[in-house]
Short mmCIF file of C-alpha atoms (C1' of nucleotides) in Angstrom, two decimals:
data_model
loop_
_atom_site.label_atom_id
_atom_site.label_comp_id
_atom_site.label_asym_id
_atom_site.label_seq_id
_atom_site.Cartn_x
_atom_site.Cartn_y
_atom_site.Cartn_z
CA MET A 199 -0.04 0.26 0.03
CA ALA A 200 1.11 3.70 -0.76
CA GLU A 201 2.12 5.81 2.28
CA SER A 202 -1.18 7.75 1.55
CA VAL A 203 -4.17 7.15 -0.04
CA THR A 204 -7.39 9.31 -0.25
CA ILE A 205 -10.93 7.59 -0.40
CA HIS A 206 -14.16 9.19 -1.21
CA GLY A 207 -17.42 8.09 0.85
CA GLU A 208 -17.68 5.83 3.57
CA LEU A 209 -18.47 2.37 1.65
CA ASP A 210 -15.46 2.73 -0.23
CA LEU A 211 -13.53 3.26 2.87
CA LEU A 212 -15.09 0.31 4.52
CA ALA A 213 -14.04 -1.88 1.44
CA ARG A 214 -10.69 -0.74 1.19
CA ALA A 215 -9.37 0.01 4.62
CA GLY A 216 -11.75 -2.26 6.88
CA HIS A 217 -9.55 -4.91 7.07
CA LEU A 218 -7.53 -2.45 8.96
CA PHE A 219 -9.64 -2.13 11.61
CA SER A 220 -9.50 -5.95 12.47
CA SER A 221 -5.80 -5.95 12.31
CA VAL A 222 -5.50 -3.66 15.26
CA SER A 223 -3.72 -5.26 18.42
CA GLU A 224 -2.55 -2.72 20.70
CA GLU A 225 -4.38 0.70 20.60
CA PHE A 226 -7.04 2.48 18.67
CA VAL A 227 -7.54 6.09 19.28
CA CYS A 228 -10.39 8.36 17.77
CA ALA A 229 -11.12 12.25 18.19
CA ALA A 230 -14.47 12.99 16.55
CA ARG A 231 -16.79 15.68 16.65
CA ASP A 232 -19.72 13.21 17.05
CA LEU A 233 -20.46 10.01 17.96
CA ASP A 234 -19.50 7.56 15.69
CA THR A 235 -20.25 9.60 12.82
CA TRP A 236 -19.48 6.29 10.63
CA PRO A 237 -20.87 3.26 10.35
CA ARG A 238 -24.24 4.89 10.91
CA PRO A 239 -26.77 2.40 10.92
CA ARG A 240 -27.01 0.42 14.42
CA SER A 241 -24.29 2.55 15.85
CA GLN A 242 -23.96 1.39 18.91
CA GLU A 243 -23.96 -2.22 18.51
CA SER A 244 -21.63 -2.10 15.66
CA ALA A 245 -19.29 0.06 17.82
CA ARG A 246 -19.69 -2.16 20.64
CA ALA A 247 -18.98 -5.20 18.53
CA ARG A 248 -16.04 -3.49 17.01
CA VAL A 249 -14.62 -3.01 20.55
CA ARG A 250 -15.35 -6.32 22.04
CA ALA A 251 -14.53 -8.49 18.91
CA SER A 252 -10.93 -7.49 18.87
CA PRO A 253 -8.20 -7.96 21.21
CA VAL A 254 -7.04 -4.35 21.53
CA GLN A 255 -5.34 -3.40 24.45
CA ARG A 256 -6.71 0.10 24.76
CA VAL A 257 -9.44 1.92 22.98
CA ARG A 258 -9.64 5.62 23.50
CA LYS A 259 -12.41 7.81 22.19
CA LEU A 260 -12.39 11.75 22.59
CA PHE A 261 -15.28 13.93 21.75
CA SER A 262 -16.53 17.44 21.35
CA PRO A 263 -18.80 18.45 24.15
CA THR A 264 -21.70 18.49 21.78
CA VAL A 265 -22.01 15.01 21.53
CA LEU A 266 -23.56 15.36 24.93
CA VAL A 267 -26.76 17.54 23.95
CA GLY A 268 -28.78 14.82 22.76
CA GLU A 269 -30.26 11.84 25.18
CA ASP A 270 -29.42 9.28 22.32
CA SER A 271 -25.84 10.22 21.94
CA ARG A 272 -25.47 10.42 25.78
CA ARG A 273 -26.82 6.92 26.18
CA GLY A 274 -24.56 5.78 23.26
CA LEU A 275 -21.46 7.24 25.14
CA VAL A 276 -22.01 5.72 28.35
CA GLU A 277 -22.57 2.60 26.60
CA LEU A 278 -19.45 2.93 24.81
CA ALA A 279 -17.75 3.64 28.01
CA GLY A 280 -19.15 0.38 29.58
CA SER A 281 -18.05 -1.80 26.79
CA GLY A 282 -14.37 -1.08 27.73
CA ALA A 283 -13.49 1.87 25.94
CA GLN A 284 -11.86 4.84 27.55
CA VAL A 285 -14.19 8.07 26.65
CA ARG A 286 -13.35 11.75 27.19
CA ILE A 287 -14.73 14.87 26.38
CA ALA A 288 -12.67 17.70 24.99
CA ALA A 289 -13.01 21.50 26.06
CA GLY A 290 -13.55 22.56 22.22
CA ALA A 291 -14.23 21.43 18.61
CA LEU A 292 -12.30 18.35 17.42
CA PRO A 293 -11.72 16.94 13.66
CA HIS A 294 -14.68 15.47 11.84
CA GLU A 295 -13.18 11.93 12.75
CA THR A 296 -9.40 11.14 13.12
CA ILE A 297 -8.19 7.70 14.08
CA VAL A 298 -4.83 6.16 14.86
CA MET A 299 -4.54 2.49 15.04
CA ASP A 300 -1.43 1.24 16.55
CA ARG A 301 0.34 4.10 16.08
CA ARG A 302 0.89 2.81 12.42
CA TYR A 303 -1.91 4.03 10.59
CA ALA A 304 -3.82 7.07 10.64
CA ILE A 305 -7.33 7.93 9.09
CA LEU A 306 -8.22 11.46 8.77
CA ALA A 307 -11.79 12.64 7.45
CA GLY A 308 -12.21 15.52 5.59
CA ALA A 309 -15.44 17.71 4.79
CA ASP A 310 -18.30 16.26 2.88
CA ALA A 311 -18.24 16.45 -0.82
CA PRO A 312 -20.20 15.41 -3.60
CA THR A 313 -18.40 12.45 -3.88
CA GLY A 314 -19.21 11.41 -0.24
CA ARG A 315 -16.93 12.33 2.59
CA ALA A 316 -13.24 12.35 1.84
CA TYR A 317 -11.28 9.99 3.87
CA THR A 318 -7.12 10.05 4.25
CA VAL A 319 -5.58 6.75 5.06
CA THR A 320 -1.77 7.26 5.56
CA THR A 321 1.21 5.41 7.14
CA ASP A 322 3.48 8.08 7.12
CA PRO A 323 5.48 8.16 10.37
CA ALA A 324 5.75 11.75 10.21
CA VAL A 325 2.09 12.33 9.98
CA VAL A 326 0.77 9.18 12.35
CA GLY A 327 3.47 10.26 15.03
CA GLY A 328 2.23 13.99 14.67
CA VAL A 329 -1.33 13.26 15.19
CA TYR A 330 -1.00 11.01 17.68
CA ALA A 331 1.11 13.45 19.73
CA LEU A 332 -1.43 16.30 19.31
CA PHE A 333 -4.10 13.67 20.01
CA GLU A 334 -2.11 12.79 23.22
CA ALA A 335 -2.00 16.39 24.34
CA ALA A 336 -5.80 16.97 23.57
CA TRP A 337 -6.73 13.87 25.58
CA GLU A 338 -4.59 14.78 28.37
CA ALA A 339 -6.39 17.98 28.60
CA ALA A 340 -9.83 16.47 28.32
CA THR A 341 -12.13 15.33 30.76
CA ASP A 342 -13.06 11.76 31.62
CA LEU A 343 -16.61 11.16 30.53
CA ALA A 344 -17.57 9.87 34.32
CA ALA A 345 -16.15 13.15 35.90
CA PHE A 346 -17.63 15.17 33.09
CA LEU A 347 -21.23 13.71 33.66
CA ARG A 348 -20.84 13.70 37.71
CA GLY A 349 -19.54 16.94 37.87
CA GLU A 350 -21.94 18.21 35.18
CA GLN A 351 -22.90 21.71 36.59
CA PRO A 352 -24.64 20.60 40.06
CA HIS A 353 -26.87 23.44 39.64
CA LEU A 354 -26.19 25.99 42.18
CA ASP A 355 -28.65 28.69 43.08
CA SER A 356 -27.19 32.33 43.52
CA GLY A 357 -26.90 31.80 47.25
CA SER A 358 -24.86 28.90 47.28
CA ARG A 359 -22.54 30.62 44.80
CA ALA A 360 -22.07 33.64 47.06
CA VAL A 361 -21.27 31.06 49.62
CA LEU A 362 -18.73 29.75 47.24
CA ARG A 363 -17.03 33.10 46.74
CA ALA A 364 -17.03 33.59 50.27
CA LEU A 365 -15.38 30.03 50.74
CA GLY A 366 -13.13 30.65 47.76
CA SER A 367 -11.84 34.11 49.44
CA GLY A 368 -10.27 32.46 52.55
CA ALA A 369 -12.11 33.90 54.97
CA THR A 370 -13.35 32.33 58.19
CA ASP A 371 -16.84 31.41 58.54
CA GLU A 372 -17.59 34.11 60.89
CA ALA A 373 -16.43 37.08 58.60
CA ALA A 374 -18.22 35.24 55.43
CA ALA A 375 -21.47 35.09 57.28
CA ARG A 376 -20.84 38.64 58.20
CA GLU A 377 -20.03 39.73 54.52
CA LEU A 378 -23.35 37.72 53.37
CA GLY A 379 -25.53 39.13 55.88
CA MET A 380 -26.66 35.81 57.35
CA SER A 381 -26.24 34.37 60.56
CA LEU A 382 -23.23 31.58 61.13
CA ARG A 383 -25.57 29.08 61.33
CA THR A 384 -27.17 29.37 58.32
CA TYR A 385 -23.80 30.09 56.33
CA ARG A 386 -22.45 26.92 57.60
CA ARG A 387 -25.78 25.17 56.76
CA ARG A 388 -24.96 26.40 53.13
CA VAL A 389 -21.53 25.46 53.35
CA ALA A 390 -23.01 21.82 54.32
CA GLU A 391 -25.50 21.94 51.21
CA LEU A 392 -22.55 23.00 48.90
CA LEU A 393 -20.49 19.94 50.10
CA ALA A 394 -23.27 17.77 49.77
CA ALA A 395 -23.81 19.20 46.03
CA LEU A 396 -20.35 18.51 45.37
CA ASP A 397 -20.15 15.32 46.82
CA ALA A 398 -17.22 16.31 48.68
CA GLY A 399 -16.26 14.91 51.87
CA SER A 400 -14.18 17.81 53.10
CA ARG A 401 -13.80 21.59 52.28
CA PHE A 402 -10.59 21.03 50.81
CA GLN A 403 -11.99 18.41 48.05
CA ALA A 404 -14.80 20.83 47.79
CA GLY A 405 -12.35 23.37 46.62
CA VAL A 406 -10.88 20.90 44.18
CA ARG A 407 -14.10 20.16 42.65
CA ALA A 408 -15.25 23.91 42.51
CA GLY A 409 -11.85 24.53 41.16
CA GLU A 410 -12.01 21.70 38.32
CA LEU A 411 -15.43 22.97 37.50
CA GLY A 412 -14.55 26.38 36.99
CA LEU A 413 -17.14 27.73 39.54
CA THR A 414 -14.66 30.05 40.97
CA GLY A 415 -13.69 32.04 37.96
CA MET B 171 3.18 19.73 -6.19
CA ALA B 172 2.08 16.24 -5.28
CA GLU B 173 -0.48 16.30 -2.16
CA SER B 174 2.18 15.01 0.16
CA VAL B 175 5.96 14.89 0.11
CA THR B 176 8.46 13.11 2.67
CA ILE B 177 11.74 15.24 2.66
CA HIS B 178 14.96 14.09 4.79
CA GLY B 179 16.92 16.85 6.53
CA GLU B 180 16.36 20.40 7.46
CA LEU B 181 18.61 21.69 4.68
CA ASP B 182 16.37 20.20 1.95
CA LEU B 183 13.47 20.93 3.80
CA LEU B 184 14.25 24.66 3.69
CA ALA B 185 15.22 24.36 0.07
CA ARG B 186 12.06 22.66 -1.00
CA ALA B 187 9.65 24.11 1.42
CA GLY B 188 11.06 27.51 2.23
CA HIS B 189 8.81 29.31 -0.22
CA LEU B 190 5.92 28.04 1.59
CA PHE B 191 6.72 30.12 4.60
CA SER B 192 7.11 33.34 2.86
CA SER B 193 3.90 32.87 1.17
CA VAL B 194 2.10 32.42 4.27
CA SER B 195 -0.44 35.40 4.66
CA GLU B 196 -3.06 34.66 7.46
CA GLU B 197 -2.20 32.18 9.93
CA PHE B 198 0.99 30.31 10.99
CA VAL B 199 0.49 27.71 13.63
CA CYS B 200 2.88 25.58 15.25
CA ALA B 201 3.24 22.96 18.00
CA ALA B 202 6.56 21.64 18.97
CA ARG B 203 8.35 20.12 21.86
CA ASP B 204 11.34 22.32 21.98
CA LEU B 205 11.64 25.96 21.11
CA ASP B 206 12.21 26.39 17.40
CA THR B 207 14.07 23.02 16.99
CA TRP B 208 14.65 23.90 13.81
CA PRO B 209 16.26 26.68 11.83
CA ARG B 210 18.70 25.92 14.60
CA PRO B 211 21.36 28.72 14.31
CA ARG B 212 20.41 31.95 15.49
CA SER B 213 17.23 30.94 16.42
CA GLN B 214 15.71 33.78 18.27
CA GLU B 215 16.61 36.44 15.69
CA SER B 216 15.01 34.41 12.69
CA ALA B 217 12.04 33.41 14.69
CA ARG B 218 11.33 36.88 15.11
CA ALA B 219 12.51 37.86 11.48
CA ARG B 220 10.14 35.35 10.41
CA VAL B 221 7.35 36.62 12.38
CA ARG B 222 8.00 40.43 11.72
CA ALA B 223 8.81 39.98 7.84
CA SER B 224 5.48 38.51 6.77
CA PRO B 225 2.14 40.11 7.16
CA VAL B 226 1.03 36.92 8.76
CA GLN B 227 -2.44 37.89 11.05
CA ARG B 228 -2.04 35.23 13.39
CA VAL B 229 0.75 33.27 14.59
CA ARG B 230 0.30 30.65 17.73
CA LYS B 231 2.84 28.44 18.93
CA LEU B 232 2.21 25.57 21.51
CA PHE B 233 4.95 23.90 23.45
CA SER B 234 5.55 21.39 26.17
CA PRO B 235 5.85 22.19 29.10
CA THR B 236 9.76 21.20 29.11
CA VAL B 237 10.83 24.32 27.09
CA LEU B 238 10.48 25.99 30.43
CA VAL B 239 13.18 24.23 32.43
CA GLY B 240 16.44 26.09 30.77
CA GLU B 241 16.83 29.75 31.37
CA ASP B 242 17.91 30.28 27.71
CA SER B 243 14.85 28.92 26.27
CA ARG B 244 12.55 30.37 28.39
CA ARG B 245 14.30 33.82 27.57
CA GLY B 246 13.52 33.11 23.91
CA LEU B 247 9.84 32.09 24.67
CA VAL B 248 9.31 35.36 25.97
CA GLU B 249 10.88 37.15 23.42
CA LEU B 250 8.94 35.27 20.89
CA ALA B 251 5.48 36.25 22.67
CA GLY B 252 7.13 39.84 22.39
CA SER B 253 7.37 39.97 18.75
CA GLY B 254 3.67 39.25 18.24
CA ALA B 255 3.28 35.35 18.43
CA GLN B 256 0.67 34.04 20.58
CA VAL B 257 2.62 31.40 22.82
CA ARG B 258 0.77 28.77 25.02
CA ILE B 259 1.99 25.97 27.30
CA ALA B 260 0.26 22.66 26.96
CA ALA B 261 0.20 20.06 29.58
CA GLY B 262 1.69 17.31 28.27
CA ALA B 263 4.13 16.41 25.58
CA LEU B 264 3.39 17.37 21.72
CA PRO B 265 5.02 16.37 18.41
CA HIS B 266 8.47 16.97 17.63
CA GLU B 267 7.12 19.73 15.13
CA THR B 268 4.14 20.29 13.44
CA ILE B 269 2.97 23.41 11.33
CA VAL B 270 -0.01 24.40 9.81
CA MET B 271 0.05 27.23 7.29
CA ASP B 272 -3.12 29.18 6.42
CA ARG B 273 -4.93 25.84 6.86
CA ARG B 274 -3.79 24.82 3.67
CA TYR B 275 -0.31 23.35 4.10
CA ALA B 276 0.82 21.15 6.96
CA ILE B 277 4.58 20.04 7.95
CA LEU B 278 4.84 17.42 10.20
CA ALA B 279 8.15 16.29 11.71
CA GLY B 280 9.09 12.77 12.26
CA ALA B 281 11.64 11.06 14.31
CA ASP B 282 15.45 11.68 13.81
CA ALA B 283 16.73 9.37 11.33
CA PRO B 284 20.58 8.61 9.66
CA THR B 285 19.49 10.60 6.55
CA GLY B 286 18.38 13.44 8.93
CA ARG B 287 14.96 14.09 10.44
CA ALA B 288 12.18 13.23 8.05
CA TYR B 289 9.85 16.14 7.24
CA THR B 290 6.53 15.47 5.35
CA VAL B 291 4.78 18.42 3.54
CA THR B 292 1.19 18.00 2.80
CA THR B 293 -1.86 19.65 0.97
CA ASP B 294 -4.41 16.95 1.55
CA PRO B 295 -7.15 19.03 2.95
CA ALA B 296 -7.99 15.79 5.38
CA VAL B 297 -5.07 15.92 6.85
CA VAL B 298 -4.64 19.63 7.18
CA GLY B 299 -8.08 19.85 8.60
CA GLY B 300 -7.74 17.08 11.23
CA VAL B 301 -4.11 18.23 12.39
CA TYR B 302 -5.44 21.84 12.69
CA ALA B 303 -8.64 20.72 14.46
CA LEU B 304 -6.58 18.79 16.92
CA PHE B 305 -4.10 21.35 17.23
CA GLU B 306 -7.17 23.83 18.01
CA ALA B 307 -8.33 21.35 20.82
CA ALA B 308 -4.96 21.18 22.43
CA TRP B 309 -4.48 24.97 21.98
CA GLU B 310 -8.00 25.30 23.69
CA ALA B 311 -6.75 23.51 26.56
CA ALA B 312 -3.15 25.00 26.99
CA THR B 313 -2.25 27.63 29.31
CA ASP B 314 -0.97 31.21 28.20
CA LEU B 315 2.62 31.76 28.57
CA ALA B 316 2.08 34.77 30.77
CA ALA B 317 -0.32 33.31 33.05
CA PHE B 318 1.77 30.08 33.08
CA LEU B 319 4.88 32.16 34.12
CA ARG B 320 2.90 34.04 36.47
CA GLY B 321 1.21 31.48 38.39
CA GLU B 322 4.00 29.26 38.34
CA GLN B 323 3.94 25.86 40.15
CA PRO B 324 4.82 26.51 43.66
CA HIS B 325 7.25 23.92 43.19
CA LEU B 326 5.99 20.85 45.46
CA ASP B 327 8.30 18.04 46.67
CA SER B 328 6.60 14.47 46.35
CA GLY B 329 5.94 14.68 50.06
CA SER B 330 3.34 17.45 49.64
CA ARG B 331 2.20 15.85 46.80
CA ALA B 332 1.19 12.95 48.74
CA VAL B 333 -0.34 15.10 51.40
CA LEU B 334 -2.61 16.86 48.52
CA ARG B 335 -3.70 13.64 47.20
CA ALA B 336 -4.93 12.78 50.51
CA LEU B 337 -6.50 16.11 51.17
CA GLY B 338 -7.79 15.65 47.69
CA SER B 339 -9.48 12.19 48.77
CA GLY B 340 -11.61 13.68 51.40
CA ALA B 341 -10.15 11.65 54.31
CA THR B 342 -9.95 13.00 57.53
CA ASP B 343 -6.48 14.21 58.80
CA GLU B 344 -6.34 11.22 61.19
CA ALA B 345 -6.80 8.48 58.40
CA ALA B 346 -4.70 10.59 55.99
CA ALA B 347 -2.04 10.38 58.48
CA ARG B 348 -2.25 6.82 58.86
CA GLU B 349 -2.25 6.23 55.28
CA LEU B 350 0.84 8.12 54.69
CA GLY B 351 2.54 6.37 57.64
CA MET B 352 3.05 9.77 59.37
CA SER B 353 2.08 10.89 62.85
CA LEU B 354 -0.84 13.43 63.04
CA ARG B 355 1.20 16.22 63.98
CA THR B 356 3.58 15.86 61.10
CA TYR B 357 0.53 15.45 58.60
CA ARG B 358 -0.84 18.66 59.86
CA ARG B 359 2.44 20.18 59.71
CA ARG B 360 2.64 19.13 56.31
CA VAL B 361 -1.06 20.64 55.54
CA ALA B 362 0.04 24.12 57.03
CA GLU B 363 3.41 24.29 54.47
CA LEU B 364 1.18 23.39 51.83
CA LEU B 365 -1.37 25.87 52.62
CA ALA B 366 1.48 28.54 53.03
CA ALA B 367 2.91 27.63 49.66
CA LEU B 368 -0.51 27.82 47.91
CA ASP B 369 -0.85 31.17 49.77
CA ALA B 370 -4.25 30.00 50.92
CA GLY B 371 -6.01 31.04 54.16
CA SER B 372 -8.22 28.04 54.39
CA ARG B 373 -8.49 24.52 53.25
CA PHE B 374 -11.04 25.15 50.80
CA GLN B 375 -8.89 27.86 49.27
CA ALA B 376 -5.95 25.69 49.03
CA GLY B 377 -8.31 23.19 47.29
CA VAL B 378 -9.58 25.42 44.42
CA ARG B 379 -5.75 26.38 43.66
CA ALA B 380 -4.73 23.00 43.67
CA GLY B 381 -7.73 22.18 41.39
CA GLU B 382 -6.87 25.09 39.02
CA LEU B 383 -3.30 24.64 38.99
CA GLY B 384 -4.10 20.92 37.98
CA LEU B 385 -2.11 19.51 40.90
CA THR B 386 -4.57 16.78 41.56
CA GLY B 387 -4.83 14.75 38.29
"C1'" DG C 131 32.42 13.25 71.89
"C1'" DA C 132 29.90 17.67 71.78
"C1'" DA C 133 27.73 21.13 69.87
"C1'" DC C 134 24.70 21.99 65.99
"C1'" DC C 135 21.70 21.23 62.70
"C1'" DG C 136 16.92 19.79 60.59
"C1'" DC C 137 13.04 16.70 61.06
"C1'" DT C 138 9.83 14.20 64.10
"C1'" DG C 139 5.99 13.34 67.02
"C1'" DG C 140 3.68 13.94 71.37
"C1'" DC C 141 1.15 17.21 74.26
"C1'" DA C 142 -1.78 20.72 75.39
"C1'" DA C 143 -4.68 24.65 74.81
"C1'" DC C 144 -7.12 27.10 71.58
"C1'" DT C 145 -10.20 28.28 67.46
"C1'" DA C 146 -12.86 26.66 63.59
"C1'" DG C 147 -16.15 23.91 61.90
"C1'" DC C 148 -20.32 20.66 62.22
"C1'" DT C 149 -24.78 19.36 63.40
"C1'" DG C 150 -29.14 17.98 66.31
"C1'" DC C 151 -32.55 20.31 68.46
"C1'" DC C 152 -36.02 23.77 68.74
"C1'" DA C 153 -38.32 28.21 68.77
"C1'" DA C 154 -39.40 32.38 65.92
"C1'" DA C 155 -40.28 34.02 61.35
"C1'" DC C 156 -41.54 33.88 56.84
"C1'" DC C 157 -44.35 32.30 52.83
"C1'" DC C 158 -48.23 30.23 50.53
"C1'" DC C 159 -52.78 28.99 50.24
"C1'" DT C 160 -57.41 28.48 51.92
"C1'" DA D 218 -57.23 34.74 60.06
"C1'" DG D 219 -55.43 30.14 60.63
"C1'" DG D 220 -52.88 26.06 59.29
"C1'" DG D 221 -49.13 23.73 56.95
"C1'" DG D 222 -44.48 23.91 55.38
"C1'" DT D 223 -40.07 25.92 54.56
"C1'" DT D 224 -36.27 28.88 56.14
"C1'" DT D 225 -33.85 31.13 59.63
"C1'" DG D 226 -30.88 31.47 63.66
"C1'" DG D 227 -29.79 31.11 68.39
"C1'" DC D 228 -27.70 27.27 71.66
"C1'" DA D 229 -25.13 23.42 72.98
"C1'" DG D 230 -22.31 19.62 72.39
"C1'" DC D 231 -18.91 17.50 69.88
"C1'" DT D 232 -15.17 16.86 66.41
"C1'" DA D 233 -11.68 18.22 63.47
"C1'" DG D 234 -8.00 21.25 62.60
"C1'" DT D 235 -4.55 24.75 64.41
"C1'" DT D 236 -0.47 26.09 66.75
"C1'" DG D 237 3.16 26.64 70.18
"C1'" DC D 238 6.18 24.26 72.90
"C1'" DC D 239 9.43 20.73 73.56
"C1'" DA D 240 11.63 16.19 74.11
"C1'" DG D 241 13.71 12.97 71.12
"C1'" DC D 242 16.59 10.98 66.93
"C1'" DG D 243 19.41 10.84 63.23
"C1'" DG D 244 22.77 13.52 60.49
"C1'" DT D 245 26.93 16.94 59.94
"C1'" DT D 246 30.54 19.55 61.59
"C1'" DC D 247 34.54 20.92 64.53
#
DNA sequence: GAACCGCTGGCAACTAGCTGCCAAACCCCT
DNA sequence: AGGGGTTTGGCAGCTAGTTGCCAGCGGTTC
């Protein structure tokens, strides 16, 4: 096979590069904008089958946050995670679809075109390596799906936000309560509620959670 | 020019793709492991010249945190930022060097080889687009150089890291101290040191700081 | 060995934070 | 107005965290 081939359309891709998928042994990584843009019909089953059928050591899938908007795709994600793949959500937009297999092949999806979506399959080490490293960087900075779902804005009312700010300022409970014009007792009640909402066992942990969720900026 | 060309060695690259650099008009983005791995001699001046000479709208450079270890490269970075380029520091490792120009050409550097480093220059829209999108994702999640230098990791030894982890786990001081095999007194001393290092007035605040600085992942 | 570190860990006094209990205040609905 | 639910805030007792003080315990230095 040449170092780099361009293929138009999904069917053609499956026909000409399908064998690559079954040849994956070590690692399969994928960054995509949508959940399984790709073998579209019966997406969940086929995805699961693909993961389960092959003896791949490690499957990592990185998605844009937009995959979480619909209930369907959200369920698909959870299922995907349940079937052994590591799933993370990036902060921003991602490619249409970019796949690296065993650090040897890369498949990059281009824009839709009249002739079908353009896919480029390459074995060029520089391209594969570069894409893989960029994937790593994006992966590192992304949030695990579980954490993302768990931490999904534990919707806090404005009161709790104020408490959060007070806590973050480093003031003592007494000062904070005075500042907020409420009694010490109530302030502490609020703090307790906040810890419960953040599922934190200590104020420190709550601080970490709050910081991670960007509830303090 | 063909869609994709592989070139061995820096000199050859300059000779055969140098004209691309001067043709850039809109945007020049670059992710690299080191500061200007590449036209090595007089790196600062040439980099600055390159930025200044061309009427490029936007220059973005993303580096691994390792560029900050040496005083020299650190100075180089600041200079680079001063000359108009946007500079950010990623959380993890990056490719040797990956460049995208005007979203039309990409240059990906591979590993060193006997014949010189291998560079792949491509205009394949799928590859360029995929690399660009991954770059975007990594860029979004990275920290601006200025912010990075300002808030630079209050260097913590491994002991403090362990304490940090224990605190983050939500355990009580007693449990944490037992876990870490130290006395309650010492554990709390460590916590106090940590709070001082993070310049935090309360454990909650320390948690926020730690979370923001990503000291808990 | 003696003097001198830095680090540890026990003790103790203190402060801050946590929570159950209850009365008072407030709100909404009839 | 009156009843029922929710929220508030005081009190109290308790636990957890904070800090100073000092006695050890290993190194290093002279």
